[in-house]
CSV table of C-alpha atoms in Angstrom, one decimal:
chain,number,residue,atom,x,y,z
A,3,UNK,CA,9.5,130.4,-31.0
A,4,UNK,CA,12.3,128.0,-31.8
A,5,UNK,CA,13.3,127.4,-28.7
A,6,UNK,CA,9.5,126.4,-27.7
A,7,UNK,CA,9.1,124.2,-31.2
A,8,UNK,CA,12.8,122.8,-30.3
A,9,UNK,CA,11.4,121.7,-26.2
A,10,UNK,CA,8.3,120.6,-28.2
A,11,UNK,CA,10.2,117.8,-31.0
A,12,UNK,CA,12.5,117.1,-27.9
A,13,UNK,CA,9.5,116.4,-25.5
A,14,UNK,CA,7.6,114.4,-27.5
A,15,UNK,CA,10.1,112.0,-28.4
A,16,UNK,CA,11.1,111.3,-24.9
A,17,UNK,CA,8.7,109.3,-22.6
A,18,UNK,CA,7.5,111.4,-19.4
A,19,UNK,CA,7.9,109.5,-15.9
A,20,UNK,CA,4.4,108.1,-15.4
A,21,UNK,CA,4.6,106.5,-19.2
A,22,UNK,CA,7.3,104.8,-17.9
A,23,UNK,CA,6.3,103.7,-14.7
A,24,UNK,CA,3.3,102.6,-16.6
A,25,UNK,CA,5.6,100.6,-18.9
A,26,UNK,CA,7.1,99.7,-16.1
A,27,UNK,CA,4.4,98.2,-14.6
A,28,UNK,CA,2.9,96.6,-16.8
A,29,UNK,CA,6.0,94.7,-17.5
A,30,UNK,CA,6.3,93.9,-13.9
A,31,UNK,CA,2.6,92.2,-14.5
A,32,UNK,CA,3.3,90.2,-17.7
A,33,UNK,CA,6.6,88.5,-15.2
A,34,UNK,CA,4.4,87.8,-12.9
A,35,UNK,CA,1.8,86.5,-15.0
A,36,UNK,CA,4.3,84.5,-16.4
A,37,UNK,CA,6.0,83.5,-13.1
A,38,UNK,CA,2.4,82.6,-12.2
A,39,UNK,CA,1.8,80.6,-14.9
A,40,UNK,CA,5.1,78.6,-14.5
A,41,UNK,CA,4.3,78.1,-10.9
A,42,UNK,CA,0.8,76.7,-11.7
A,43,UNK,CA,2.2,74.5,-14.4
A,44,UNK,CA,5.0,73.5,-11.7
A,45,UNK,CA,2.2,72.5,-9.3
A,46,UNK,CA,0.3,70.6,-11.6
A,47,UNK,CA,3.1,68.6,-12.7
A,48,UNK,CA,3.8,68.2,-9.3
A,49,UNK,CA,0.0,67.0,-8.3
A,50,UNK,CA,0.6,64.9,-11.4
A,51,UNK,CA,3.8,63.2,-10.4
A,52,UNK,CA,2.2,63.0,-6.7
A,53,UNK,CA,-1.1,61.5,-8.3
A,54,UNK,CA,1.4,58.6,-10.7
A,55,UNK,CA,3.3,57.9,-7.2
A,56,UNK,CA,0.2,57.5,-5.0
A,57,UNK,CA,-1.3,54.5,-7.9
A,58,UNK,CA,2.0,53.4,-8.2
A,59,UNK,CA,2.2,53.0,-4.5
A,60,UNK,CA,-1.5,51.5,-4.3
A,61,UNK,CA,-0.2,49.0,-7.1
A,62,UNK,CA,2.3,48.3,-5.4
A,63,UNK,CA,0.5,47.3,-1.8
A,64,UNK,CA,-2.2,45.3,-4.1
A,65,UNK,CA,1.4,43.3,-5.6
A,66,UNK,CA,2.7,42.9,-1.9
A,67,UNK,CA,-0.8,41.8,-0.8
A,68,UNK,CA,-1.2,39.3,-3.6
A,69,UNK,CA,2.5,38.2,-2.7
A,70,UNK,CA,1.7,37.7,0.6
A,71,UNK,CA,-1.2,35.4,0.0
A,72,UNK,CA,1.0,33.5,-2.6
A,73,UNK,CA,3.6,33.2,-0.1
A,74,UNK,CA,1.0,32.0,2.4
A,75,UNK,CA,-0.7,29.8,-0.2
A,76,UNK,CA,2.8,28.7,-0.9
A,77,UNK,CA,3.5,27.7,2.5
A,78,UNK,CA,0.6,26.2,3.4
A,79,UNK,CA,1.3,24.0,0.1
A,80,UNK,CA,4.6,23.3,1.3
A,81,UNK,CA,3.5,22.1,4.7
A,82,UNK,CA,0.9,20.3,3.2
A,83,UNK,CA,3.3,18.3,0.9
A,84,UNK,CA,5.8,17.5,3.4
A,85,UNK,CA,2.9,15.7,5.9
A,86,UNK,CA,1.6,14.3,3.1
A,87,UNK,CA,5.2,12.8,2.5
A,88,UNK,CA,5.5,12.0,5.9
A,89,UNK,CA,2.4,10.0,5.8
A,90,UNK,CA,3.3,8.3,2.8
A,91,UNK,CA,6.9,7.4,4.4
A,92,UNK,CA,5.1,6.3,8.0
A,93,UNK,CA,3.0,4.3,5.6
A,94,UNK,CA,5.7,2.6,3.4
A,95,UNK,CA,7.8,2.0,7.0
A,96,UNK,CA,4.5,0.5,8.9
A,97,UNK,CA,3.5,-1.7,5.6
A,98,UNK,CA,7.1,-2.8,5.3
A,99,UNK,CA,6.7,-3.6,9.4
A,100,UNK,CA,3.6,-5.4,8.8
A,101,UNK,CA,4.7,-7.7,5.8
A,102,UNK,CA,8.3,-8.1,7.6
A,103,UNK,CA,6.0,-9.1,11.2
A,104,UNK,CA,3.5,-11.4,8.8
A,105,UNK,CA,6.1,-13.1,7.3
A,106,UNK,CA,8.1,-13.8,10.4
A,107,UNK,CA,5.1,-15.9,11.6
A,108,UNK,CA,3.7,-17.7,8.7
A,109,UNK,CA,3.4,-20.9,9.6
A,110,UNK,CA,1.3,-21.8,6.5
A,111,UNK,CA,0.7,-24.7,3.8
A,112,UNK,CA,2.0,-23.3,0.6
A,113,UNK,CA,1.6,-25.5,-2.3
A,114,UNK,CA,3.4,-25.8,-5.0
A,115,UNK,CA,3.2,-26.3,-8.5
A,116,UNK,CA,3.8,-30.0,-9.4
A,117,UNK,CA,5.6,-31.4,-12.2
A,118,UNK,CA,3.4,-33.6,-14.6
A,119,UNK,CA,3.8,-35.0,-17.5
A,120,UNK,CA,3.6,-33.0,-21.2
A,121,UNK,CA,0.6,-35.2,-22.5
A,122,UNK,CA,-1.1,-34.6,-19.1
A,123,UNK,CA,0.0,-30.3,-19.3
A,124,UNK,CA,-1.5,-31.0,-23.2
A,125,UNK,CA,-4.9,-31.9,-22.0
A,126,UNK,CA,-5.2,-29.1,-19.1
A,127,UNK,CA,-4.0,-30.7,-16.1
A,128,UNK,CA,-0.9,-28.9,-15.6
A,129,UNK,CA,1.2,-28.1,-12.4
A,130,UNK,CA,-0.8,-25.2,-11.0
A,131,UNK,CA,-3.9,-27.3,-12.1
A,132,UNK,CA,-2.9,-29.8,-9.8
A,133,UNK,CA,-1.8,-27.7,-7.0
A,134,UNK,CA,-5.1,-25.9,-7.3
A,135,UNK,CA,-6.9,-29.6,-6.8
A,136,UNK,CA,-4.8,-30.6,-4.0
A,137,UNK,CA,-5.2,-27.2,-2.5
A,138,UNK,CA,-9.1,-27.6,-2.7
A,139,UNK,CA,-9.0,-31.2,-1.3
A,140,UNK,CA,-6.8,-29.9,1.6
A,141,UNK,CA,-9.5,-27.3,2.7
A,142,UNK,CA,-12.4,-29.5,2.2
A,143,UNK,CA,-10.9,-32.0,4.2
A,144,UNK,CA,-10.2,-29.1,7.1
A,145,UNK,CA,-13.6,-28.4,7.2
A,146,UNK,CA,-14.6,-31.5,7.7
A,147,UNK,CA,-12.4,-32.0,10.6
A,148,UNK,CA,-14.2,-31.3,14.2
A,149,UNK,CA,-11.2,-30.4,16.5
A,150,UNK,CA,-11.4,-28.1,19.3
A,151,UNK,CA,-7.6,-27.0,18.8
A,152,UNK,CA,-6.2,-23.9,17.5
A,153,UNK,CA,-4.6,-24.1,14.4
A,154,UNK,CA,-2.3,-21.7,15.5
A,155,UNK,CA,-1.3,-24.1,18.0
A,156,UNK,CA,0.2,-26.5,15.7
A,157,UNK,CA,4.0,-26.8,14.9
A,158,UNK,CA,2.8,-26.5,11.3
A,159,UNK,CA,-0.1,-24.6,11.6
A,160,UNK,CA,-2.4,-23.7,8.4
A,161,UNK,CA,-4.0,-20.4,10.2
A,162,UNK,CA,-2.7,-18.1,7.4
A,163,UNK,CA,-4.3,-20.5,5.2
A,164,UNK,CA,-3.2,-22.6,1.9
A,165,UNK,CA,-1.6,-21.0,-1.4
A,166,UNK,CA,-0.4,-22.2,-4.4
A,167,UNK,CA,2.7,-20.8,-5.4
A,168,UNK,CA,3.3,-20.2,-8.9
A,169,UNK,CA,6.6,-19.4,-10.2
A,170,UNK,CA,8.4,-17.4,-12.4
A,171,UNK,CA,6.0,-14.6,-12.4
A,172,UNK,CA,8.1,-11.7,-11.7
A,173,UNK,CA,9.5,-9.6,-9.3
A,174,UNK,CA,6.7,-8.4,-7.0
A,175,UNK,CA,5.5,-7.8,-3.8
A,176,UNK,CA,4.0,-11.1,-3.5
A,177,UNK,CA,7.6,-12.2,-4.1
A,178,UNK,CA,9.2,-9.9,-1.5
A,179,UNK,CA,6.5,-11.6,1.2
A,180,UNK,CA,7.6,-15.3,-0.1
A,181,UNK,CA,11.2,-14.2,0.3
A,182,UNK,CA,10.9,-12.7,4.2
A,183,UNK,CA,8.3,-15.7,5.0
A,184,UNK,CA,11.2,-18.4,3.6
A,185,UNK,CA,13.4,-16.6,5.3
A,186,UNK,CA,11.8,-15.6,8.7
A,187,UNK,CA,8.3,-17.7,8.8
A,188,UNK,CA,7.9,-21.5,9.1
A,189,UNK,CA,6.2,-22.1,6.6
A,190,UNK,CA,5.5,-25.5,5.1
A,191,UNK,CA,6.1,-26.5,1.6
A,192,UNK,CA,4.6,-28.9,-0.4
A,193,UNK,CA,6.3,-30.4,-3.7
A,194,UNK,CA,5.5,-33.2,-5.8
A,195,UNK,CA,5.7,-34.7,-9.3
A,196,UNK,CA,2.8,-37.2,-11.4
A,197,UNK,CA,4.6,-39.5,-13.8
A,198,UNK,CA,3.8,-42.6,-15.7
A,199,UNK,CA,3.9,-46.0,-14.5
A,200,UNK,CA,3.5,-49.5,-16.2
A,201,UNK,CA,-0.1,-49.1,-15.1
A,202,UNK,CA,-1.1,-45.9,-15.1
A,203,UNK,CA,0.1,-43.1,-13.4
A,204,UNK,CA,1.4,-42.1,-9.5
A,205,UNK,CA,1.6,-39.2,-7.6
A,206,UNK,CA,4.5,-38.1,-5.0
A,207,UNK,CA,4.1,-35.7,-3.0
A,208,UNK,CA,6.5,-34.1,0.0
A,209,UNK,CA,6.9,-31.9,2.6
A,210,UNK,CA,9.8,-29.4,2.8
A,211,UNK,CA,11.7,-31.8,1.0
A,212,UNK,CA,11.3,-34.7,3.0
A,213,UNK,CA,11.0,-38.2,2.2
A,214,UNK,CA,7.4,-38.0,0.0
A,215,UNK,CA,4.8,-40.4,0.2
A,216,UNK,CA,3.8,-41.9,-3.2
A,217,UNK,CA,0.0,-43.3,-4.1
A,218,UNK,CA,-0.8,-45.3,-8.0
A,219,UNK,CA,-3.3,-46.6,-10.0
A,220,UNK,CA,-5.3,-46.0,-13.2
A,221,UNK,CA,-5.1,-42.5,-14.9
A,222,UNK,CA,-9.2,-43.3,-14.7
A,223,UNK,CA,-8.7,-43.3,-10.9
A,224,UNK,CA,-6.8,-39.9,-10.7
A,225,UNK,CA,-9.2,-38.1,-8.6
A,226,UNK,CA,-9.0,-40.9,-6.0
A,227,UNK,CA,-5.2,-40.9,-6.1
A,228,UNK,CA,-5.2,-37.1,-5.3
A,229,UNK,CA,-7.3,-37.2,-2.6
A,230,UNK,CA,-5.1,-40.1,-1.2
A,231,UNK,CA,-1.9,-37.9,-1.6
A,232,UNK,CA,-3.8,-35.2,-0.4
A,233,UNK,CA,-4.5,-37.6,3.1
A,234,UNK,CA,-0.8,-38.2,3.1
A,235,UNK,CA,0.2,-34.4,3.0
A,236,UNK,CA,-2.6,-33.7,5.8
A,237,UNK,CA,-1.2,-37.1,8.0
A,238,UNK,CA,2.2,-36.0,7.5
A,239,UNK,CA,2.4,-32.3,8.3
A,240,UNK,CA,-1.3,-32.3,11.0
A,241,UNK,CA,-0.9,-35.9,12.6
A,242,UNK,CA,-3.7,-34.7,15.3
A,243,UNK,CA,-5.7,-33.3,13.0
A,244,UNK,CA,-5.5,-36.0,10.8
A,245,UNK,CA,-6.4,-38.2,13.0
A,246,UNK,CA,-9.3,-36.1,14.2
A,247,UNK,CA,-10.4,-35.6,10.3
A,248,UNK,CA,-10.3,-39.4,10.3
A,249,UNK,CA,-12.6,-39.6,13.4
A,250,UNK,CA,-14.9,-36.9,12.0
A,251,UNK,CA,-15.8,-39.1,8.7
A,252,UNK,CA,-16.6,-42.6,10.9
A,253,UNK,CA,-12.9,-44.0,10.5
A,254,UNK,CA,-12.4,-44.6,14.1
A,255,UNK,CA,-10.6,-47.5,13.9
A,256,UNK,CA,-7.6,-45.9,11.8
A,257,UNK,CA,-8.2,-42.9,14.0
A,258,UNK,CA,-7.3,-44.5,17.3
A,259,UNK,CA,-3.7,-46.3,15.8
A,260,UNK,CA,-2.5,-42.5,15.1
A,261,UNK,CA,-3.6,-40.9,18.5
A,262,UNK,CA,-1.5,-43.7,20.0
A,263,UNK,CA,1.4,-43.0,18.2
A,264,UNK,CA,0.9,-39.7,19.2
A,265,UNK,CA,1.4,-40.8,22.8
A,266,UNK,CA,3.7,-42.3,22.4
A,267,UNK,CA,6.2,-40.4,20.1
A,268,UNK,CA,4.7,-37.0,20.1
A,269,UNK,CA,5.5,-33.4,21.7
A,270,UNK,CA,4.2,-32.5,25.5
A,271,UNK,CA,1.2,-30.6,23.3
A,272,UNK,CA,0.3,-33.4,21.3
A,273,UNK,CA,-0.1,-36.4,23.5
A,274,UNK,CA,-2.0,-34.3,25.8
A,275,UNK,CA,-4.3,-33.5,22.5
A,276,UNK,CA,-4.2,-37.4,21.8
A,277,UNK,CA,-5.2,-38.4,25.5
A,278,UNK,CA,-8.1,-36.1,24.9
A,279,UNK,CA,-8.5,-37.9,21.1
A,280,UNK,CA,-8.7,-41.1,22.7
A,281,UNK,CA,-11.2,-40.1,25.9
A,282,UNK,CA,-13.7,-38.4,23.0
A,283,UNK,CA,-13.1,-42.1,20.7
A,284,UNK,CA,-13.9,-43.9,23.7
A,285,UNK,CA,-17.2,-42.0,24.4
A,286,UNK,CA,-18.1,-41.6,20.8
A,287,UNK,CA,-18.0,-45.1,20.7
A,288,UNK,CA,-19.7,-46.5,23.7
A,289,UNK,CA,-23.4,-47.9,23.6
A,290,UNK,CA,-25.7,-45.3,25.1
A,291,UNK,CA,-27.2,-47.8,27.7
A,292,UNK,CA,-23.9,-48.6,28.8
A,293,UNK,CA,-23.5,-47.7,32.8
């Protein structure tokens, strides 16, 4: 009996085999449960580090795209810019061309401004004034002359028309074209001075400098003393012209003196102009009966 008590106490303190394959087992189960679970936690991280690299990739290809079109638009800028600044330096080079080829033939009248006297400057009749007057007398009186000769034909020809000159204005282009046409062109300038006389005032005027031809009177008279030395500057710098002006307005008989001199002391051009000045004086002034 205490043998059978003793195997009793001593069995049931010590596990049999299927408790302990049971144990056994189900310790196996909670390792792989727990294996399990790490390996799904491991995959999710991984689908979540897979999902953060995929939007960091797409961010990345919607960066690159937006570069690229920057780039492009950045090009496309650049070319832009550098035709634009082509055009802008073929401009600047062909305007420079144009003023340098203008210049080098201007063969025009340029007036100017006179030198008058203070009291006269006082009262409004200063030198651009005057220049301005002499300059509106000089067209009208072009106008008024019927010629069938170019005006570019003449030595001094007025095709680029008359300006007045007005100094001391600053540095401009206008003074870069007067420059180049001084220094290239032919042009023609006219000078002069109004002072006081004994009785009354006179008026010089000159051409490039030359000897000038002088007209007086009465300060009451000064409108007809500038039209006289505006006649002198026309007779001095368009002889043909002048004369033809001089025919246009009825003066024949001071016309046909200055063709002939013409003849006889003018260029090739101009006493073949003044043969044909003389031929229309002559027909002008025969009777219309006349055989």
């Amino acid at each position: 009996m205490a043998d059978e008590r003793a195997d009793s106490e001593s069995g049931g303190a010590a596990p049999s085999g299927a408790a302990a394959f049971a144990a056994l087992a189900y310790a196996s189960r909670e390792k792989a449960d727990a294996f399990l679970e790490e390996q799904t936690r491991l995959a999710r991280e991984q689908a979540d580090v897979a999902r953060l690299q995929a939007e960091d990739l797409r961010r990345e290809d919607r960066l690159r795209h937006w570069s690229l079109i920057v780039r492009h638009i950045s090009d496309v800028v650049k070319v832009t810019f550098e035709i634009a600044l082509a055009l802008v330096v073929v401009g600047i080079v062909a305007g420079l061309s144009a003023i340098i080829w203008t210049a080098a033939h201007d063969d025009s009248l340029v007036i100017e401004a006179f030198s008058v006297p203070p009291d006269l400057a006082i009262r409004g009749l200063t030198g651009q004034a005057m220049a301005a007057q002499l300059q509106d007398k000089l067209a009208s009186m072009q106008i008024a002359t019927n010629s069938g000769r170019a005006a570019k034909s003449y030595a001094n020809s007025w095709d680029n028309g008359i300006k007045v000159m007005i100094p001391d204005t600053g540095i401009s282009v206008g003074d870069l074209y007067r420059t180049l046409a001084g220094w290239l062109g032919h042009q023609t300038h006219i000078t002069g001075e109004v002072y006081r006389t004994q009785t009354g005032i006179a008026i010089t005027s000159r051409s490039n400098g030359a000897g000038g031809a002088t007209v007086a009177g009465s300060e009451a008279d000064f409108d007809t003393l500038l039209q006289k030395s505006a006649e002198a500057i026309y007779q001095h710098t368009q002889p043909y012209r002048y004369a033809v002006y001089l025919a246009s307005i009825g003066e024949m008989k001071k016309a046909l003196p200055l063709y002939g001199a013409l003849v006889e002391n003018g260029d090739r051009e101009d006493q073949v102009w003044a043969h044909m000045g003389i031929s229309s004086a002559y027909e002008l002034s025969r009777p219309f009966d006349a055989p």
